[in-house]
Amino acid sequence: MYSNEKYLLELLQESGLLTDRDIQGVASTKKPGESVLETLIKTGVVSDEQVAQTVAVNSGMEYVDLHGFEPHPSLKSLVPLEVAVRYKVAPLGTNGSALQVVVADPYDFETLDALPHVLQPEIEFFCSTPALIKLLQSNIYGNEAIGGSTVKGHGLDAAGDDAPVIKLVTNLLTEAFKNKASDIHIEPMEKDIRVRYRMDGVMVDIEHHPKRLLAAIIGRIKIMTGTMQLDEKRVPQDGRIQMNYNDKEIDMRVSIIPTSNGESVVMRVLDKSSLRLGLVDLGFLSDDQASFEELISLPDGIILVTGPTGSGKTTTLYACLNFINRPDRKIITVEDPVEYELPGINQVMVKEDVGMTFAAALRAMLRQAPNIIMLGEIRDMETASIAIQASLTGHLVFSTLHTNDAPSAVARLADIGIKPFLIASAVRAIEAQRLVRKLCGDCKTVSSLSDRELRSLGLDAAQAMDATIMGPAGCGKCRQLGYRGRMSLVEIFKIDDEVRSMINQQLTTPQLRKRARELGMRTLREDGVRKVLAGLTTADEVIEATMADSH
């Protein structure tokens, strides 16, 4: 109710409105979750008007009696509804260039600091009771609008484009989109707020802001999601922001969690342009592209994409679906969550709280007679078993696994509980991948490989001499980083008759890997070497991304 109840109780005692006996008398009878001061007001020991007047006198604010106050219709435009509810305030009018606002708690310094940034710099504050302020809000905005403790807001105009914090947040979002950042991190530090973007997989420090702006920034982001509770700071919340910038739709997934320094925000930028990417855009060189396109055009079987979190597996699956999506094919996906809407494809979102698991969704999908199925991830034996049965009955199934390389996926499926003969019969190919940064095409410069890099990449000096080795320089287009965009390193493991026999014999992953290489499979590092020699990326990027890979 009030931010410093202990201090207020002392003030009321000093004013003669309360005694120790009054406080002790209600302390043992108050209801769970109810403060002592709330109980004192509810039982009539002290009135809320007396509390507000005492607070006003001691804070230097003027108390205003709102009984009978008739608000002018223009007040609604002075303070947006979302701001009024978020900060528990109401507009009274204007005095010259100053906005007059009534608050219930003069000691809520977070609100007093935030409002000049959310609304306008010059504000005159008045004090009244919480009940009277809520009544005034109802009279200004309407009973239905004020009925709940949360308010849904949408778009960029909820509090007027001139509000500094709105401009600040909008700029953070649009700059992230312009710079092709994948994530925006707004992190409360001990003394300030740090803003970082993740660009091409690397965290980049963008700017810092005063700590006093945190409440206003977080409040603005919550309003933009339209679903988050503005007054909830104790538990994590998730939401989504959709906005337009230069006729382009920006879609962001928002996560807010409480930390010791305040609420921390991560917004993932969902770039819909990635939906139109082909395999060549992802980094497949022409021979790997032709080989993989042939595999994903098969009529049935399972195609697996493997790699750690953040290695671009989902983007590769989308590129596969785009390549094979035709009007004569029915494609259904099961995802957790559905991040992008794919035209012409039926997409199902996992909702485990209502029983819509991957396995349940997959069973239901099979009754829809699809030609092609995409599972966001194979997580357990039940899902894997249904996916394999689907592939053996004429469906083409795409999915992902978390393994370090392509041959390891066979052992992973066996660990889940799938019998070797089913793995051998169902799986057509396994593609493993990693992401590395691409050199900026506008500023990359001729370079060379050190002896250490040559040894790590398994090259000799003659091979490097005949190649186009390039290095990062830095320019305005890449923010002086020398890199712009990312590409995949790929490893394609085809399951042919000989490999099927080896899987049935339950040979080890090293044995499978050795045979796969004899059959022509390039490892992740070998694919990276090709891209270093072509001047597309650097040795350091490839070495770091393929630390577990042998030459």
XYZ file of C-alpha atoms in Angstrom:
551
model
C 0.000 0.000 0.000
C 2.736 2.438 1.037
C 6.430 1.970 0.263
C 7.666 2.736 3.806
C 5.000 1.573 6.238
C 7.255 1.522 9.306
C 8.117 5.196 8.839
C 4.459 6.091 8.297
C 3.413 4.343 11.511
C 6.012 6.393 13.367
C 4.667 9.607 11.769
C 1.117 8.736 12.778
C 2.258 8.111 16.348
C 4.115 11.429 16.439
C 0.965 13.132 15.151
C -1.092 11.591 17.979
C -3.277 9.596 15.623
C -1.955 6.217 16.789
C -0.556 4.655 19.948
C 1.604 1.589 20.552
C -1.496 -0.143 21.915
C -3.370 0.506 18.637
C -0.566 -1.083 16.602
C -0.123 -4.039 18.946
C -3.882 -4.583 19.026
C -4.178 -5.206 15.278
C -0.773 -6.831 14.668
C -2.037 -10.176 15.988
C -5.421 -10.034 14.253
C -4.531 -8.854 10.759
C -5.280 -11.211 7.882
C -2.523 -12.989 5.912
C -1.089 -10.710 3.235
C -2.582 -7.619 4.868
C -0.282 -4.942 6.306
C -0.685 -3.458 9.784
C -1.576 -0.074 8.294
C -4.251 -1.610 6.051
C -5.786 -3.326 9.086
C -5.730 -0.078 11.080
C -7.586 1.725 8.282
C -10.039 -1.134 7.702
C -10.934 -1.349 11.409
C -11.412 2.420 11.672
C -8.575 3.090 14.116
C -7.274 5.671 11.655
C -8.795 6.880 8.364
C -7.095 6.776 4.999
C -7.623 10.561 4.742
C -5.722 11.063 8.004
C -2.887 8.889 6.722
C -2.711 10.744 3.392
C -2.797 14.162 5.081
C -0.010 13.149 7.487
C 2.081 11.831 4.621
C 1.502 14.990 2.583
C 2.572 17.306 5.413
C 5.768 15.369 6.064
C 6.696 14.985 2.398
C 6.114 18.621 1.512
C 3.322 17.792 -0.927
C -0.080 19.434 -0.900
C -2.971 17.163 0.062
C -5.943 17.405 -2.307
C -9.443 16.275 -1.349
C -10.851 14.604 -4.452
C -14.406 14.271 -3.128
C -16.663 15.938 -5.651
C -13.797 16.647 -8.084
C -15.262 16.834 -11.593
C -12.567 15.886 -14.151
C -12.504 17.654 -17.497
C -12.644 15.295 -20.520
C -9.270 16.653 -21.685
C -7.511 15.068 -18.673
C -7.555 11.692 -20.420
C -5.035 12.978 -22.989
C -2.589 14.243 -20.333
C -1.760 10.861 -18.802
C -2.313 7.654 -20.807
C -4.424 4.980 -19.150
C -1.526 2.496 -19.071
C 0.688 4.981 -17.211
C -2.044 5.921 -14.748
C -2.636 2.280 -13.794
C 1.041 1.311 -13.812
C 2.055 4.101 -11.417
C -1.256 4.461 -9.512
C -1.620 8.167 -10.379
C -4.179 10.453 -12.003
C -3.971 13.815 -13.813
C -5.467 16.926 -12.177
C -4.749 19.480 -14.884
C -1.968 21.830 -15.919
C -0.339 24.912 -14.442
C 1.421 26.746 -17.222
C 3.928 24.294 -18.661
C 3.678 21.948 -15.671
C 1.517 18.826 -15.552
C -0.332 18.360 -12.247
C -0.504 14.755 -11.046
C -1.898 13.238 -7.855
C -0.101 10.289 -6.225
C -0.962 8.104 -3.240
C 2.563 7.495 -1.955
C 4.997 10.460 -1.877
C 7.717 8.085 -0.709
C 7.523 5.924 -3.835
C 10.625 7.513 -5.329
C 10.660 5.047 -8.231
C 7.392 6.536 -9.468
C 8.418 10.133 -8.764
C 11.657 9.628 -10.726
C 10.058 7.755 -13.631
C 7.059 9.970 -14.443
C 9.049 13.010 -15.703
C 10.647 10.668 -18.240
C 7.466 8.829 -19.169
C 5.245 11.928 -19.378
C 7.024 15.296 -19.445
C 9.921 16.877 -17.543
C 7.941 19.404 -15.481
C 5.416 17.830 -13.086
C 3.732 19.189 -9.940
C 2.888 16.359 -7.534
C -0.102 16.323 -5.175
C -1.134 13.690 -2.625
C -4.448 11.960 -1.918
C -5.760 8.588 -0.754
C -5.431 5.432 -2.903
C -9.218 4.962 -2.926
C -9.909 8.522 -4.092
C -7.234 8.275 -6.796
C -8.770 5.050 -8.075
C -12.192 6.719 -8.092
C -10.749 9.641 -10.080
C -9.186 7.189 -12.543
C -12.611 5.587 -13.039
C -14.195 8.993 -13.660
C -11.505 9.939 -16.196
C -10.989 6.656 -18.067
C -14.200 4.754 -17.332
C -15.002 1.981 -14.888
C -14.344 -0.848 -17.342
C -10.906 0.489 -18.265
C -9.798 0.662 -14.624
C -11.509 -2.543 -13.527
C -8.373 -4.731 -13.400
C -4.920 -4.356 -11.977
C -3.337 -4.858 -15.400
C -3.896 -3.036 -18.649
C -3.237 -4.268 -22.142
C -1.524 -1.779 -24.422
C -0.389 -2.151 -28.026
C 1.691 -0.287 -30.530
C 4.043 2.632 -30.127
C 1.595 5.415 -29.358
C 0.241 4.364 -25.971
C 1.839 7.282 -24.153
C 2.471 9.760 -26.932
C 5.481 9.877 -29.230
C 7.042 12.797 -27.358
C 7.679 10.874 -24.145
C 11.474 10.460 -23.763
C 11.319 6.886 -22.472
C 9.054 5.833 -25.322
C 11.543 7.263 -27.790
C 14.396 5.554 -25.959
C 12.734 2.120 -26.039
C 11.597 2.535 -29.642
C 15.123 3.485 -30.689
C 16.563 0.440 -28.910
C 14.207 -1.849 -30.834
C 14.606 -0.257 -34.249
C 18.406 0.043 -33.966
C 18.602 -3.634 -33.061
C 16.539 -4.469 -36.135
C 18.630 -2.220 -38.400
C 21.864 -3.759 -37.117
C 20.487 -7.306 -37.506
C 20.908 -8.058 -33.803
C 19.415 -11.367 -32.713
C 18.834 -10.309 -29.081
C 18.453 -7.139 -27.005
C 19.599 -7.372 -23.373
C 18.510 -4.670 -20.899
C 20.372 -5.457 -17.687
C 20.115 -3.558 -14.391
C 23.550 -3.139 -12.833
C 24.275 -1.813 -9.356
C 24.471 1.833 -10.470
C 23.147 1.964 -14.032
C 21.350 0.074 -16.796
C 23.453 -1.728 -19.397
C 22.064 -2.328 -22.891
C 23.699 -4.945 -25.082
C 22.884 -6.457 -28.469
C 23.850 -9.953 -29.571
C 25.172 -9.462 -33.077
C 26.358 -12.433 -35.130
C 26.468 -14.468 -31.927
C 28.653 -11.980 -30.006
C 27.457 -9.686 -27.199
C 28.154 -6.012 -27.982
C 27.899 -3.224 -25.375
C 25.636 -0.540 -26.886
C 24.838 2.064 -24.220
C 24.261 2.731 -20.516
C 21.403 4.652 -18.841
C 20.749 6.014 -15.330
C 19.327 3.433 -12.942
C 16.368 5.719 -12.166
C 14.977 5.018 -15.665
C 14.645 1.280 -15.068
C 11.008 1.291 -13.900
C 9.931 3.480 -16.813
C 11.773 1.372 -19.400
C 10.444 -1.926 -18.031
C 6.945 -0.469 -17.757
C 7.045 0.685 -21.377
C 8.151 -2.748 -22.596
C 5.405 -4.465 -20.587
C 2.814 -2.120 -22.053
C 4.038 -2.880 -25.582
C 3.579 -6.629 -25.073
C -0.062 -6.105 -24.173
C -0.054 -9.219 -21.951
C 2.398 -8.647 -19.105
C 1.314 -7.516 -15.648
C 2.619 -4.030 -15.049
C 2.666 -4.278 -11.257
C 4.189 -7.777 -11.046
C 7.931 -7.718 -10.327
C 8.388 -10.921 -8.340
C 8.075 -13.637 -10.999
C 9.322 -14.109 -14.578
C 7.021 -13.012 -17.395
C 6.999 -13.775 -21.123
C 5.375 -11.858 -23.930
C 5.647 -10.680 -27.502
C 6.017 -7.307 -29.211
C 4.962 -6.642 -32.774
C 5.670 -3.288 -34.393
C 6.274 -1.763 -37.806
C 9.423 0.020 -38.907
C 9.738 1.469 -42.419
C 6.904 -0.803 -43.593
C 8.699 -3.847 -42.175
C 7.151 -5.923 -39.422
C 9.354 -6.472 -36.366
C 8.431 -9.397 -34.144
C 10.146 -9.855 -30.772
C 9.876 -12.483 -28.056
C 10.217 -10.853 -24.625
C 11.426 -12.434 -21.387
C 11.564 -10.487 -18.101
C 13.006 -11.941 -14.902
C 13.552 -10.377 -11.456
C 17.198 -10.005 -10.382
C 18.887 -8.581 -7.301
C 19.312 -5.240 -9.096
C 15.817 -5.077 -10.631
C 13.985 -6.638 -13.556
C 16.153 -7.806 -16.453
C 14.853 -8.002 -20.030
C 15.901 -10.106 -23.015
C 14.121 -9.553 -26.322
C 14.775 -11.971 -29.171
C 14.403 -10.326 -32.573
C 12.580 -12.688 -34.915
C 13.809 -11.687 -38.357
C 11.211 -12.911 -40.830
C 13.606 -12.355 -43.734
C 15.322 -15.595 -42.650
C 12.210 -17.475 -43.792
C 13.144 -16.761 -47.404
C 16.705 -18.033 -47.072
C 17.917 -20.862 -49.251
C 20.674 -23.308 -48.407
C 23.235 -21.217 -50.255
C 22.310 -18.230 -48.055
C 22.949 -20.347 -44.969
C 26.497 -21.154 -46.052
C 26.164 -24.382 -48.045
C 28.762 -24.517 -50.805
C 27.493 -25.702 -54.177
C 28.379 -29.403 -53.825
C 26.913 -29.703 -50.303
C 23.854 -27.757 -51.415
C 23.197 -30.123 -54.325
C 23.726 -33.176 -52.111
C 21.449 -31.923 -49.337
C 18.703 -30.761 -51.707
C 18.668 -34.260 -53.190
C 18.290 -35.776 -49.713
C 15.459 -33.486 -48.589
C 13.565 -34.239 -51.785
C 13.218 -37.936 -50.891
C 9.608 -39.139 -50.514
C 9.993 -40.597 -46.999
C 12.394 -41.190 -44.137
C 13.867 -39.001 -41.404
C 16.253 -36.094 -42.009
C 17.947 -34.921 -38.798
C 19.689 -31.597 -38.189
C 22.019 -31.651 -35.192
C 24.109 -29.192 -33.225
C 24.128 -27.294 -29.934
C 21.628 -24.602 -28.950
C 22.079 -21.506 -31.100
C 23.657 -23.296 -34.060
C 20.879 -22.359 -36.511
C 19.099 -25.731 -36.663
C 15.579 -24.252 -36.841
C 16.583 -21.826 -39.605
C 17.965 -24.749 -41.618
C 14.713 -26.677 -41.149
C 12.749 -23.666 -42.392
C 15.020 -23.415 -45.435
C 14.379 -27.105 -46.145
C 10.616 -26.623 -45.899
C 10.762 -23.597 -48.185
C 12.655 -25.631 -50.774
C 10.179 -28.518 -50.832
C 6.965 -26.554 -50.192
C 4.643 -27.010 -53.188
C 0.867 -26.728 -53.582
C 0.551 -30.506 -54.093
C 2.136 -31.291 -50.690
C 0.650 -31.000 -47.215
C 3.224 -29.916 -44.622
C 2.579 -29.792 -40.867
C 5.024 -28.664 -38.173
C 5.081 -29.080 -34.376
C 7.109 -26.367 -32.656
C 7.804 -25.073 -29.149
C 7.067 -22.242 -29.663
C 6.005 -21.283 -33.200
C 8.371 -18.391 -33.866
C 7.640 -17.688 -37.522
C 4.508 -18.159 -39.570
C 5.308 -20.082 -42.752
C 2.941 -19.408 -45.670
C 1.171 -22.497 -46.942
C 2.225 -24.651 -43.978
C 0.115 -25.853 -41.043
C 1.912 -25.085 -37.774
C 1.047 -26.499 -34.347
C 2.405 -25.089 -31.085
C 3.261 -27.360 -28.159
C 1.204 -26.584 -25.025
C 2.240 -29.077 -22.391
C 0.004 -27.536 -19.712
C -3.066 -28.762 -21.635
C -1.532 -32.045 -22.772
C -0.425 -30.895 -26.224
C 3.057 -32.443 -26.054
C 5.277 -33.169 -29.057
C 4.078 -36.790 -29.016
C 0.380 -35.886 -28.700
C 0.625 -33.297 -31.473
C 2.477 -35.746 -33.708
C -0.204 -38.410 -33.244
C -2.910 -35.901 -34.128
C -0.947 -34.686 -37.153
C -0.797 -38.162 -38.659
C -4.609 -38.181 -38.810
C -4.381 -35.059 -40.993
C -2.729 -37.077 -43.812
C 0.401 -34.925 -44.279
C 3.161 -35.649 -46.787
C 5.857 -33.895 -44.775
C 6.221 -33.425 -41.003
C 8.592 -31.153 -39.135
C 9.214 -31.742 -35.423
C 10.990 -28.952 -33.591
C 12.971 -31.493 -31.577
C 13.064 -35.215 -30.762
C 13.139 -35.210 -26.966
C 12.108 -38.670 -25.794
C 11.432 -42.246 -26.847
C 7.706 -41.690 -27.394
C 8.259 -38.834 -29.831
C 11.121 -40.643 -31.573
C 9.068 -43.844 -31.945
C 6.105 -42.048 -33.520
C 8.418 -40.098 -35.853
C 10.102 -43.324 -37.003
C 6.770 -45.071 -37.551
C 5.598 -42.064 -39.568
C 8.711 -42.198 -41.734
C 8.295 -45.947 -42.304
C 4.692 -45.445 -43.446
C 5.518 -43.008 -46.237
C 6.076 -39.625 -44.554
C 9.135 -37.405 -44.841
C 10.056 -36.260 -41.328
C 12.415 -33.414 -40.385
C 13.637 -32.893 -36.831
C 16.580 -31.858 -34.656
C 18.795 -33.468 -32.036
C 21.398 -32.025 -29.686
C 24.605 -33.879 -30.643
C 28.134 -32.691 -31.363
C 28.438 -34.252 -34.802
C 26.352 -36.152 -37.343
C 27.375 -39.784 -36.596
C 26.700 -39.229 -32.845
C 22.992 -38.866 -33.626
C 22.765 -42.631 -34.166
C 24.002 -43.314 -30.633
C 21.706 -40.586 -29.283
C 18.631 -42.265 -30.802
C 19.785 -45.599 -29.382
C 20.221 -43.998 -25.943
C 16.640 -42.714 -26.154
C 15.541 -46.314 -26.610
C 15.116 -46.789 -30.376
C 16.172 -50.196 -31.682
C 19.105 -50.149 -34.145
C 17.151 -51.802 -36.994
C 14.527 -49.024 -36.791
C 17.206 -46.322 -36.871
C 18.830 -47.985 -39.877
C 15.497 -48.322 -41.692
C 14.126 -44.848 -41.021
C 16.980 -42.330 -41.020
C 18.038 -41.112 -44.478
C 20.607 -38.477 -43.558
C 21.998 -36.507 -40.622
C 23.347 -32.988 -41.004
C 25.438 -31.394 -38.235
C 26.213 -27.688 -38.186
C 27.842 -24.771 -36.409
C 27.614 -21.039 -37.020
C 30.627 -18.821 -37.697
C 30.789 -15.117 -38.433
C 31.211 -14.030 -42.043
C 33.811 -11.431 -42.905
C 32.310 -8.060 -43.808
C 32.217 -7.870 -47.591
C 32.849 -4.111 -47.553
C 36.044 -4.028 -45.514
C 37.683 -7.471 -45.400
C 41.333 -7.321 -46.274
C 44.015 -9.710 -47.558
C 45.592 -11.665 -44.719
C 47.611 -14.807 -44.018
C 47.561 -17.823 -41.717
C 49.956 -18.255 -38.816
C 51.822 -21.512 -38.206
C 49.413 -22.268 -35.339
C 46.394 -21.739 -37.591
C 47.895 -23.897 -40.339
C 48.486 -26.736 -37.869
C 44.982 -26.432 -36.381
C 43.353 -26.476 -39.805
C 45.546 -29.332 -41.080
C 46.985 -27.240 -43.909
C 50.472 -26.747 -45.269
C 51.938 -23.438 -46.387
C 51.553 -24.317 -50.088
C 47.789 -24.780 -49.751
C 47.484 -21.403 -48.063
C 49.619 -19.729 -50.710
C 47.200 -20.780 -53.447
C 44.134 -19.554 -51.529
C 42.486 -16.197 -50.905
C 43.006 -15.707 -47.171
C 41.131 -12.691 -45.831
C 40.907 -11.022 -42.430
C 38.674 -8.504 -40.590
C 39.286 -4.756 -40.853
C 36.242 -2.838 -39.632
C 33.995 -0.197 -41.184
C 30.767 1.680 -40.523
C 28.599 -1.054 -42.009
C 29.888 -3.693 -39.576
C 30.225 -1.340 -36.571
C 34.023 -1.654 -36.828
C 33.812 -5.360 -35.961
C 35.083 -6.704 -39.284
C 32.283 -9.277 -39.450
C 28.724 -9.033 -40.737
C 26.287 -11.934 -40.725
C 26.855 -15.620 -40.045
C 27.129 -18.790 -42.078
C 26.903 -22.503 -41.358
C 29.668 -25.062 -41.263
C 28.028 -28.337 -42.280
C 28.700 -32.066 -42.037
C 26.381 -34.315 -44.071
C 26.186 -37.997 -43.102
C 24.314 -40.064 -45.718
C 22.875 -43.366 -44.527
C 23.537 -45.856 -47.320
C 23.242 -49.667 -47.306
C 26.716 -50.169 -45.855
C 26.086 -47.673 -43.037
C 22.715 -49.348 -42.331
C 24.519 -52.643 -41.909
C 26.977 -51.016 -39.507
C 24.118 -49.510 -37.467
C 22.418 -52.922 -37.278
C 25.690 -54.379 -36.018
C 25.702 -51.660 -33.322
C 29.170 -50.426 -34.247
C 30.530 -47.493 -32.252
C 30.300 -43.824 -33.193
C 34.057 -43.618 -34.031
C 33.634 -46.580 -36.378
C 30.627 -44.975 -38.056
C 32.500 -41.691 -38.342
C 35.546 -43.367 -39.893
C 33.411 -45.129 -42.490
C 31.431 -41.979 -43.232
C 34.656 -40.121 -43.988
C 35.821 -42.948 -46.234
C 32.549 -42.533 -48.122
C 33.269 -38.829 -48.634
C 31.749 -37.050 -45.637
C 33.542 -33.786 -44.832
C 33.795 -32.910 -41.161
C 32.682 -29.565 -39.750
C 36.297 -28.419 -39.570
C 37.051 -29.528 -43.116
C 34.053 -27.549 -44.352
C 35.344 -24.605 -42.337
C 38.771 -24.921 -43.952
C 37.155 -24.611 -47.378
C 35.446 -21.425 -46.297
C 38.644 -19.984 -44.840
C 40.488 -20.713 -48.094
C 37.642 -19.042 -50.012
C 38.014 -15.853 -47.932
C 34.550 -16.129 -46.388
C 35.547 -16.379 -42.727
C 38.666 -16.592 -40.571
C 40.681 -19.440 -39.108
C 39.936 -18.294 -35.548
C 36.182 -18.506 -36.179
C 36.450 -22.044 -37.562
C 38.850 -23.283 -34.884
C 36.669 -21.949 -32.069
C 33.469 -23.407 -33.550
C 34.979 -26.865 -34.149
C 37.140 -27.382 -31.060
C 35.850 -30.944 -30.653
C 36.476 -31.834 -34.291
C 39.564 -33.720 -35.443
C 41.438 -32.890 -38.627
